[in-house]
Short mmCIF file of C-alpha atoms in Angstrom, two decimals:
data_model
loop_
_atom_site.label_atom_id
_atom_site.label_comp_id
_atom_site.label_asym_id
_atom_site.label_seq_id
_atom_site.Cartn_x
_atom_site.Cartn_y
_atom_site.Cartn_z
CA MET A 1 195.79 -352.88 -121.63
CA ALA A 2 194.71 -349.26 -122.10
CA GLU A 3 191.75 -350.36 -124.24
CA GLU A 4 190.64 -352.85 -121.59
CA GLY A 5 190.78 -350.09 -118.92
CA MET A 6 188.61 -347.79 -121.05
CA LYS A 7 186.03 -350.56 -121.58
CA GLU A 8 185.86 -351.22 -117.84
CA GLU A 9 185.41 -347.46 -117.14
CA MET A 10 182.57 -347.19 -119.70
CA ALA A 11 180.93 -350.25 -118.22
CA SER A 12 181.04 -348.76 -114.74
CA ASP A 13 179.60 -345.48 -116.06
CA GLY A 14 176.75 -347.37 -117.68
CA ASP A 15 176.00 -349.20 -114.47
CA GLY A 16 175.83 -345.83 -112.61
CA ASP A 17 173.36 -344.36 -115.10
CA GLY A 18 171.24 -347.48 -114.89
CA GLY A 19 171.16 -347.23 -111.06
CA ARG A 20 170.01 -343.62 -111.08
CA SER A 21 167.24 -344.38 -113.57
CA SER A 22 165.91 -347.17 -111.37
CA LYS A 23 165.73 -344.85 -108.35
CA ASP A 24 163.90 -342.21 -110.36
CA ARG A 25 161.40 -344.77 -111.55
CA LYS A 26 160.73 -345.91 -107.98
CA HIS A 27 160.30 -342.33 -106.83
CA LEU A 28 157.87 -341.54 -109.63
CA ALA A 29 155.89 -344.70 -108.90
CA MET A 30 155.61 -343.74 -105.24
CA LEU A 31 154.38 -340.25 -106.15
CA GLU A 32 151.79 -341.75 -108.46
CA ARG A 33 150.54 -344.07 -105.71
CA LEU A 34 150.27 -341.15 -103.25
CA SER A 35 148.43 -339.07 -105.81
CA ALA A 36 146.00 -341.92 -106.46
CA LEU A 37 145.39 -342.34 -102.74
CA GLU A 38 144.74 -338.60 -102.35
CA ASP A 39 142.28 -338.63 -105.26
CA GLU A 40 140.45 -341.56 -103.72
CA ARG A 41 140.31 -339.82 -100.33
CA GLN A 42 138.87 -336.67 -101.89
CA LYS A 43 136.22 -338.71 -103.71
CA GLN A 44 135.20 -340.46 -100.50
CA LEU A 45 135.06 -337.12 -98.65
CA ALA A 46 132.86 -335.62 -101.36
CA ALA A 47 130.58 -338.67 -101.23
CA ARG A 48 130.23 -338.39 -97.45
CA ARG A 49 129.39 -334.70 -97.74
CA ALA A 50 126.77 -335.46 -100.35
CA ASP A 51 125.23 -338.16 -98.14
CA SER A 52 125.18 -335.82 -95.14
CA ALA A 53 123.52 -333.08 -97.17
CA ALA A 54 120.90 -335.54 -98.41
CA VAL A 55 119.84 -336.70 -94.93
CA ALA A 56 120.41 -333.44 -93.03
CA ASN A 57 117.41 -331.65 -91.57
CA PRO A 58 117.12 -328.32 -93.42
CA LEU A 59 115.59 -326.81 -90.29
CA GLU A 60 118.82 -327.40 -88.32
CA SER A 61 120.49 -324.41 -89.91
CA VAL A 62 121.37 -321.27 -88.01
CA HIS A 63 120.91 -319.15 -91.12
CA ALA A 64 117.54 -320.73 -91.90
CA PHE A 65 116.37 -320.18 -88.32
CA LEU A 66 117.43 -316.53 -88.25
CA VAL A 67 115.70 -315.86 -91.57
CA ALA A 68 112.46 -317.58 -90.52
CA PHE A 69 112.50 -315.95 -87.08
CA GLY A 70 113.12 -312.50 -88.57
CA GLU A 71 110.27 -312.90 -91.05
CA ARG A 72 107.86 -313.89 -88.27
CA GLN A 73 109.02 -310.94 -86.16
CA MET A 74 108.34 -308.48 -89.00
CA ASP A 75 104.95 -310.06 -89.63
CA VAL A 76 103.94 -309.74 -85.95
CA GLU A 77 105.09 -306.11 -85.82
CA ARG A 78 103.16 -305.36 -89.02
CA ARG A 79 100.01 -307.01 -87.64
CA LEU A 80 100.30 -305.07 -84.37
CA GLY A 81 100.56 -301.79 -86.26
CA SER A 82 97.59 -302.70 -88.41
CA ALA A 83 95.52 -303.69 -85.36
CA ARG A 84 96.28 -300.36 -83.67
CA GLY A 85 95.20 -298.49 -86.78
CA ARG A 86 91.89 -300.33 -87.11
CA GLY A 87 91.21 -300.68 -83.39
CA SER A 88 91.20 -296.94 -82.68
CA GLN A 89 87.86 -296.64 -84.51
CA ALA A 90 86.49 -300.11 -83.75
CA LEU A 91 82.95 -300.26 -82.46
CA GLY A 92 80.49 -303.12 -82.20
CA PRO A 93 81.27 -305.93 -84.68
CA ALA A 94 84.61 -304.29 -85.48
CA THR A 95 85.72 -304.94 -81.91
CA VAL A 96 85.21 -308.67 -82.48
CA LYS A 97 87.48 -308.50 -85.52
CA VAL A 98 90.15 -306.70 -83.51
CA LYS A 99 90.01 -309.39 -80.81
CA ALA A 100 90.33 -312.11 -83.45
CA GLU A 101 93.33 -310.32 -84.94
CA LEU A 102 95.01 -310.05 -81.53
CA ASP A 103 94.38 -313.76 -80.91
CA THR A 104 96.04 -314.52 -84.25
CA ILE A 105 99.04 -312.39 -83.27
CA ALA A 106 99.31 -314.22 -79.93
CA ALA A 107 99.31 -317.55 -81.78
CA GLU A 108 102.05 -316.25 -84.10
CA VAL A 109 104.22 -315.25 -81.12
CA ALA A 110 103.65 -318.71 -79.63
CA GLU A 111 104.87 -320.25 -82.89
CA MET A 112 108.01 -318.13 -82.62
CA GLU A 113 108.56 -319.54 -79.12
CA LYS A 114 108.15 -323.09 -80.41
CA LEU A 115 110.54 -322.37 -83.28
CA LEU A 116 113.15 -321.13 -80.81
CA ALA A 117 112.59 -324.10 -78.49
CA ASP A 118 113.16 -326.55 -81.34
CA ALA A 119 116.33 -324.77 -82.50
CA CYS A 120 117.96 -323.83 -79.21
CA TYR A 121 120.11 -326.97 -79.03
CA TYR A 122 122.13 -326.00 -82.12
CA LEU A 123 122.01 -322.20 -81.74
CA ALA A 124 124.74 -320.20 -80.06
CA ALA A 125 123.96 -318.82 -76.60
CA TYR A 126 123.93 -315.27 -77.96
CA ASP A 127 121.34 -316.15 -80.63
CA VAL A 128 119.12 -317.88 -78.06
CA GLN A 129 119.27 -314.90 -75.69
CA ALA A 130 118.64 -312.37 -78.46
CA SER A 131 115.67 -314.35 -79.79
CA GLN A 132 114.21 -314.72 -76.30
CA SER A 133 114.52 -310.96 -75.75
CA THR A 134 112.70 -310.35 -79.03
CA ILE A 135 109.83 -312.63 -77.98
CA ILE A 136 109.51 -310.91 -74.60
CA LYS A 137 109.44 -307.52 -76.33
CA LEU A 138 106.71 -308.66 -78.73
CA LYS A 139 104.66 -310.05 -75.84
CA ASP A 140 104.91 -306.74 -74.00
CA GLU A 141 103.78 -304.87 -77.12
CA LEU A 142 100.90 -307.31 -77.60
CA SER A 143 99.82 -306.93 -73.97
CA SER A 144 99.90 -303.11 -74.15
CA THR A 145 98.03 -303.12 -77.47
CA THR A 146 95.38 -305.45 -76.04
CA GLY A 147 94.93 -303.24 -73.00
CA GLU A 148 94.64 -300.18 -75.24
CA LEU A 149 92.18 -301.59 -77.77
CA LEU A 150 90.22 -303.97 -75.55
CA PRO A 151 90.25 -302.43 -72.06
CA LYS A 152 88.75 -304.53 -69.29
CA LYS A 153 85.44 -303.38 -67.88
CA LYS A 154 85.88 -301.57 -64.62
CA PHE A 155 84.30 -303.23 -61.64
CA SER A 156 81.47 -301.31 -60.00
CA PHE A 157 78.72 -302.06 -57.52
CA ARG A 158 75.12 -301.93 -58.59
CA ASN A 159 73.49 -298.56 -58.28
CA LYS A 160 71.72 -298.20 -55.01
CA ALA A 161 68.11 -297.08 -54.86
CA LYS A 162 67.77 -293.35 -54.68
CA ALA A 163 66.99 -292.06 -51.22
CA ASP A 164 63.97 -289.89 -50.63
CA GLU A 165 64.74 -286.21 -50.87
CA ASP A 166 62.90 -285.48 -47.62
CA PRO A 167 65.24 -286.53 -44.79
CA GLU A 168 62.49 -286.39 -42.22
CA LYS A 169 60.30 -288.70 -44.26
CA ASN A 170 63.24 -291.01 -44.88
CA GLN A 171 64.04 -291.05 -41.18
CA SER A 172 60.48 -291.81 -40.25
CA SER A 173 60.28 -294.66 -42.72
CA LEU A 174 63.22 -296.49 -41.14
CA PRO A 175 62.24 -299.45 -38.95
CA THR A 176 62.79 -298.93 -35.25
CA LYS A 177 63.90 -301.54 -32.81
CA LYS A 178 63.84 -301.04 -29.13
CA PHE A 179 66.94 -302.05 -27.23
CA SER A 180 66.46 -304.51 -24.44
CA LEU A 181 68.62 -306.80 -22.36
CA SER A 182 66.92 -309.81 -23.92
CA ASN A 183 67.94 -308.64 -27.43
CA LYS A 184 71.53 -308.17 -26.26
CA ALA A 185 71.59 -311.63 -24.72
CA LYS A 186 70.28 -313.17 -27.95
CA ALA A 187 72.93 -311.34 -29.99
CA ASP A 188 75.67 -312.60 -27.68
CA GLU A 189 74.33 -316.12 -28.03
CA ASP A 190 74.37 -315.92 -31.86
CA LEU A 191 77.94 -314.63 -31.77
CA GLU A 192 79.07 -317.55 -29.61
CA LYS A 193 77.44 -320.01 -32.02
CA LYS A 194 79.34 -318.48 -34.95
CA ARG A 195 82.61 -318.68 -33.07
CA ALA A 196 81.96 -322.32 -32.16
CA SER A 197 81.19 -323.33 -35.75
CA PRO A 198 83.59 -325.98 -37.19
CA PRO A 199 86.56 -324.53 -39.10
CA SER A 200 85.81 -326.78 -42.08
CA GLN A 201 82.79 -324.61 -42.87
CA LYS A 202 85.05 -321.62 -43.37
CA HIS A 203 86.99 -323.32 -46.15
CA LYS A 204 85.72 -323.53 -49.70
CA SER A 205 86.90 -325.55 -52.64
CA PHE A 206 88.83 -323.43 -55.11
CA SER A 207 86.90 -324.90 -57.99
CA GLN A 208 83.58 -323.94 -56.31
CA SER A 209 84.53 -320.45 -55.21
CA THR A 210 83.73 -318.11 -58.08
CA GLU A 211 84.76 -315.01 -56.19
CA ASN A 212 88.19 -316.38 -55.29
CA SER A 213 88.63 -317.83 -58.77
CA GLU A 214 88.08 -314.42 -60.33
CA LYS A 215 90.53 -312.90 -57.89
CA ILE A 216 93.23 -315.54 -58.39
CA LEU A 217 92.86 -316.24 -62.10
CA SER A 218 92.30 -313.14 -64.23
CA ASP A 219 92.38 -313.07 -68.02
CA SER A 220 94.75 -310.23 -68.92
CA GLY A 221 94.14 -310.58 -72.64
CA SER A 222 97.36 -312.32 -73.58
CA VAL A 223 98.08 -314.65 -70.62
CA GLU A 224 96.17 -316.24 -67.79
CA THR A 225 97.55 -314.78 -64.56
CA ILE A 226 97.76 -316.13 -61.01
CA LYS A 227 99.35 -313.51 -58.79
CA ASP A 228 99.60 -311.70 -55.44
CA LEU A 229 98.69 -314.64 -53.19
CA CYS A 230 99.96 -316.10 -49.94
CA ASP A 231 99.36 -319.45 -48.19
CA CYS A 232 96.96 -320.99 -50.68
CA VAL A 233 96.45 -324.22 -52.62
CA ILE A 234 95.39 -323.92 -56.28
CA VAL A 235 94.42 -326.78 -58.58
CA LYS A 236 93.31 -325.98 -62.12
CA ASP A 237 92.74 -327.85 -65.38
CA THR A 238 94.28 -325.91 -68.26
CA SER A 239 91.37 -326.99 -70.44
CA SER A 240 89.39 -324.22 -68.70
CA PHE A 241 91.85 -321.57 -69.89
CA SER A 242 90.86 -319.55 -72.95
CA ILE A 243 94.56 -318.84 -73.56
CA LYS A 244 97.16 -321.58 -73.14
CA GLU A 245 99.76 -319.23 -71.67
CA VAL A 246 100.03 -318.79 -67.91
CA ALA A 247 101.90 -316.35 -65.70
CA LEU A 248 102.53 -317.01 -61.99
CA SER A 249 103.66 -313.87 -60.19
CA ASN A 250 104.30 -312.68 -56.66
CA LEU A 251 103.34 -315.85 -54.79
CA SER A 252 104.44 -316.81 -51.29
CA SER A 253 104.04 -320.17 -49.53
CA CYS A 254 101.59 -321.42 -52.16
CA LYS A 255 100.99 -324.77 -53.84
CA VAL A 256 99.96 -324.60 -57.49
CA PHE A 257 98.93 -327.65 -59.54
CA LEU A 258 98.15 -327.12 -63.24
CA ARG A 259 96.85 -330.24 -65.01
CA GLY A 260 96.95 -330.38 -68.79
CA SER A 261 99.19 -328.86 -71.44
CA LEU A 262 100.22 -325.24 -71.91
CA ARG A 263 101.79 -323.27 -74.73
CA ALA A 264 104.07 -321.16 -72.54
CA LEU A 265 104.69 -320.52 -68.83
CA TYR A 266 106.15 -317.49 -67.04
CA ILE A 267 107.02 -317.64 -63.34
CA HIS A 268 108.16 -314.46 -61.61
CA ARG A 269 108.96 -313.63 -58.01
CA ILE A 270 107.81 -316.65 -56.01
CA LYS A 271 109.02 -317.70 -52.57
CA ASP A 272 108.63 -320.95 -50.59
CA CYS A 273 106.20 -322.36 -53.17
CA GLN A 274 105.58 -325.74 -54.78
CA ILE A 275 104.69 -325.49 -58.48
CA CYS A 276 103.64 -328.61 -60.43
CA VAL A 277 102.77 -328.17 -64.11
CA GLY A 278 101.85 -330.48 -66.97
CA PRO A 279 103.71 -330.41 -70.30
CA VAL A 280 104.55 -327.02 -71.84
CA THR A 281 104.91 -327.27 -75.61
CA GLY A 282 106.85 -324.00 -75.85
CA SER A 283 109.29 -322.38 -73.45
CA VAL A 284 109.35 -321.65 -69.73
CA LEU A 285 110.94 -318.56 -68.19
CA LEU A 286 111.52 -318.32 -64.42
CA GLU A 287 112.81 -315.27 -62.54
CA GLU A 288 113.42 -314.53 -58.87
CA ILE A 289 112.79 -317.99 -57.42
CA ARG A 290 113.55 -318.47 -53.71
CA GLY A 291 113.24 -321.68 -51.68
CA CYS A 292 110.83 -323.36 -54.09
CA VAL A 293 110.13 -326.76 -55.64
CA VAL A 294 109.29 -326.52 -59.35
CA VAL A 295 108.12 -329.58 -61.31
CA LEU A 296 107.53 -329.20 -65.04
CA ALA A 297 108.05 -330.69 -68.51
CA SER A 298 108.95 -328.40 -71.38
CA HIS A 299 110.86 -328.05 -74.62
CA GLN A 300 113.01 -325.24 -73.21
CA ILE A 301 113.57 -323.64 -69.81
CA ARG A 302 115.53 -320.59 -68.68
CA ILE A 303 116.06 -319.81 -65.00
CA HIS A 304 117.17 -316.34 -63.88
CA SER A 305 118.03 -315.26 -60.35
CA ALA A 306 117.16 -318.45 -58.47
CA SER A 307 118.48 -319.68 -55.13
CA SER A 308 117.94 -322.61 -52.75
CA SER A 309 115.39 -324.24 -55.04
CA ASP A 310 114.83 -327.71 -56.53
CA PHE A 311 113.76 -328.30 -60.13
CA TYR A 312 112.24 -331.60 -61.31
CA LEU A 313 112.34 -331.45 -65.10
CA ARG A 314 111.74 -333.29 -68.36
CA LEU A 315 113.20 -331.39 -71.31
CA ARG A 316 114.13 -331.60 -74.97
CA SER A 317 117.01 -329.14 -74.58
CA ARG A 318 119.55 -328.28 -71.94
CA PRO A 319 118.24 -326.14 -69.07
CA ILE A 320 119.84 -322.70 -68.84
CA ILE A 321 120.55 -320.90 -65.56
CA GLU A 322 121.85 -317.38 -64.90
CA HIS A 323 122.61 -315.67 -61.59
CA ALA A 324 121.68 -318.87 -59.75
CA SER A 325 123.03 -320.42 -56.55
CA LYS A 326 122.23 -323.58 -54.61
CA VAL A 327 119.82 -324.89 -57.22
CA ARG A 328 119.38 -328.64 -57.68
CA PHE A 329 117.91 -330.80 -60.43
CA ALA A 330 116.14 -334.16 -60.71
CA PRO A 331 113.78 -335.99 -63.13
CA TYR A 332 110.15 -334.95 -63.62
CA ALA A 333 107.94 -336.15 -60.74
CA PHE A 334 104.41 -334.83 -61.35
CA HIS A 335 101.53 -337.24 -62.00
CA TYR A 336 97.82 -336.92 -62.75
CA LYS A 337 95.25 -338.84 -64.77
CA GLY A 338 95.86 -338.29 -68.48
CA LEU A 339 99.46 -337.13 -68.08
CA GLU A 340 100.84 -339.74 -70.49
CA ASN A 341 98.53 -338.53 -73.28
CA ASP A 342 99.46 -334.90 -72.61
CA LEU A 343 103.18 -335.74 -72.72
CA ALA A 344 102.74 -337.62 -75.99
CA GLU A 345 100.86 -334.74 -77.60
CA GLY A 346 103.59 -332.35 -76.46
CA ASN A 347 106.35 -334.61 -77.83
CA LEU A 348 107.72 -335.07 -74.31
CA SER A 349 107.06 -338.76 -73.71
CA ASP A 350 110.72 -339.80 -73.85
CA GLU A 351 113.07 -339.20 -70.94
CA THR A 352 116.05 -337.47 -72.60
CA GLU A 353 117.94 -336.92 -69.31
CA MET A 354 118.53 -333.33 -70.39
CA TRP A 355 117.56 -332.25 -66.87
CA GLU A 356 121.07 -333.07 -65.66
CA LYS A 357 122.90 -331.28 -68.51
CA VAL A 358 122.64 -327.76 -67.12
CA ASP A 359 124.25 -324.77 -68.84
CA ASP A 360 125.30 -322.00 -66.46
CA PHE A 361 125.71 -318.87 -68.59
CA ARG A 362 127.59 -317.14 -65.78
CA TRP A 363 130.15 -319.92 -65.40
CA LEU A 364 132.44 -320.21 -68.42
CA ARG A 365 135.29 -322.17 -66.86
CA ALA A 366 136.23 -325.71 -67.83
CA VAL A 367 135.39 -327.11 -64.39
CA SER A 368 131.79 -327.77 -63.33
CA SER A 369 129.72 -324.88 -62.06
CA PRO A 370 129.36 -324.74 -58.25
CA ASN A 371 125.97 -323.05 -58.59
CA TRP A 372 123.96 -326.21 -59.30
CA SER A 373 123.96 -329.89 -58.39
CA ILE A 374 122.02 -333.15 -58.78
CA ILE A 375 119.53 -334.05 -56.05
CA PRO A 376 120.64 -337.33 -54.42
CA PRO A 377 118.18 -340.17 -55.15
CA HIS A 378 117.26 -340.63 -51.48
CA GLU A 379 116.25 -336.95 -51.21
CA ARG A 380 114.11 -336.79 -54.36
CA LEU A 381 110.35 -336.36 -54.34
CA SER A 382 108.30 -338.83 -56.35
CA ASN A 383 104.77 -339.08 -57.75
CA LEU A 384 103.61 -335.63 -56.74
CA VAL A 385 99.85 -335.51 -57.29
CA PRO A 386 97.33 -332.68 -56.87
CA PRO A 387 95.10 -332.97 -53.81
CA GLU A 388 91.62 -334.35 -54.34
CA VAL A 389 90.07 -331.94 -51.83
CA ILE A 390 91.24 -328.40 -52.44
CA ILE A 391 91.24 -326.08 -49.46
CA ASP A 392 91.54 -322.46 -50.48
CA GLU A 393 93.00 -320.35 -47.72
CA SER A 394 94.22 -317.66 -50.09
CA SER A 395 94.95 -314.19 -48.88
CA PRO A 396 96.42 -311.33 -50.87
CA LEU A 397 99.93 -310.22 -50.12
#
């Protein structure tokens, strides 16, 4: 009986050891399966990373942008210093070389603007603002260098004929005209005819008025400038511009229509104006805009200090506003013959609907900014076209 009890006890002990071994085997098998799954997951992750690296655009790299932008900045600064050194002693043919060098520098700065416009959608806001400040600084330096090395000719009247030294002889040579009542009556009659002349004769087409054109559109060396005007209508083809960069400044109650493409556009201090512009292949900067309607297509736009204004845009990146209030947005609404070709050449043919994705740099809360809104469809302007007959009633402010 004792031997049978011992056999049963040994049998039960054997069964216990066998049970524990089975559990260990199951546990080890589970760990092996998990390890295999993890290895497979890591392989798939590595493959996806390799595929992404193969198809990724190398230009869409913050580091690559900063390096390229910094190199261009140093090159522009070096060229400006070199131009100042050679321009101080430039005479005759050397002046032509200096002008060509300054034109090359202006083109290099424009390329920097285009580089920033193409990269702004993946750059941080700080990088965009810092790069824009650098471009503005370089433009200021270029403008001052151009004014220093290639000063504009001062306007002067033609020299009058020298008067005779003998005043008595000079006095005697003057024609004399006797006053009479009949002469006075004729003068009054001529004055009445002038007053009764039709008002249409007082107006001239902007494109035909050379004097007004020189006053309104002056070549400052680095940008074409339209400034210091009130109550006027301006229509220009950008093909007539020697430099594809335009600045609109200090305008009040004006209508400006610019047909054709530009490289860059700067709008500063305008009030109660309507501005319609063709495609801008670089960036657009607006400051101090009050009660205006602005219609433009561009790769990038920044709006500073704007209020009670409407913007009709077509963009490749999100519009940026700062210190703005009561500004509204809608799709691009300008039209002229040849616009489709200009948009295609500027890579702006597609409607990206970026115009409604506004970034307010002064509103960092999760809720929508109260400073801007979408123009309701029934309030939007459509098919804005430049006038065929241009009446220039410009007057300086």
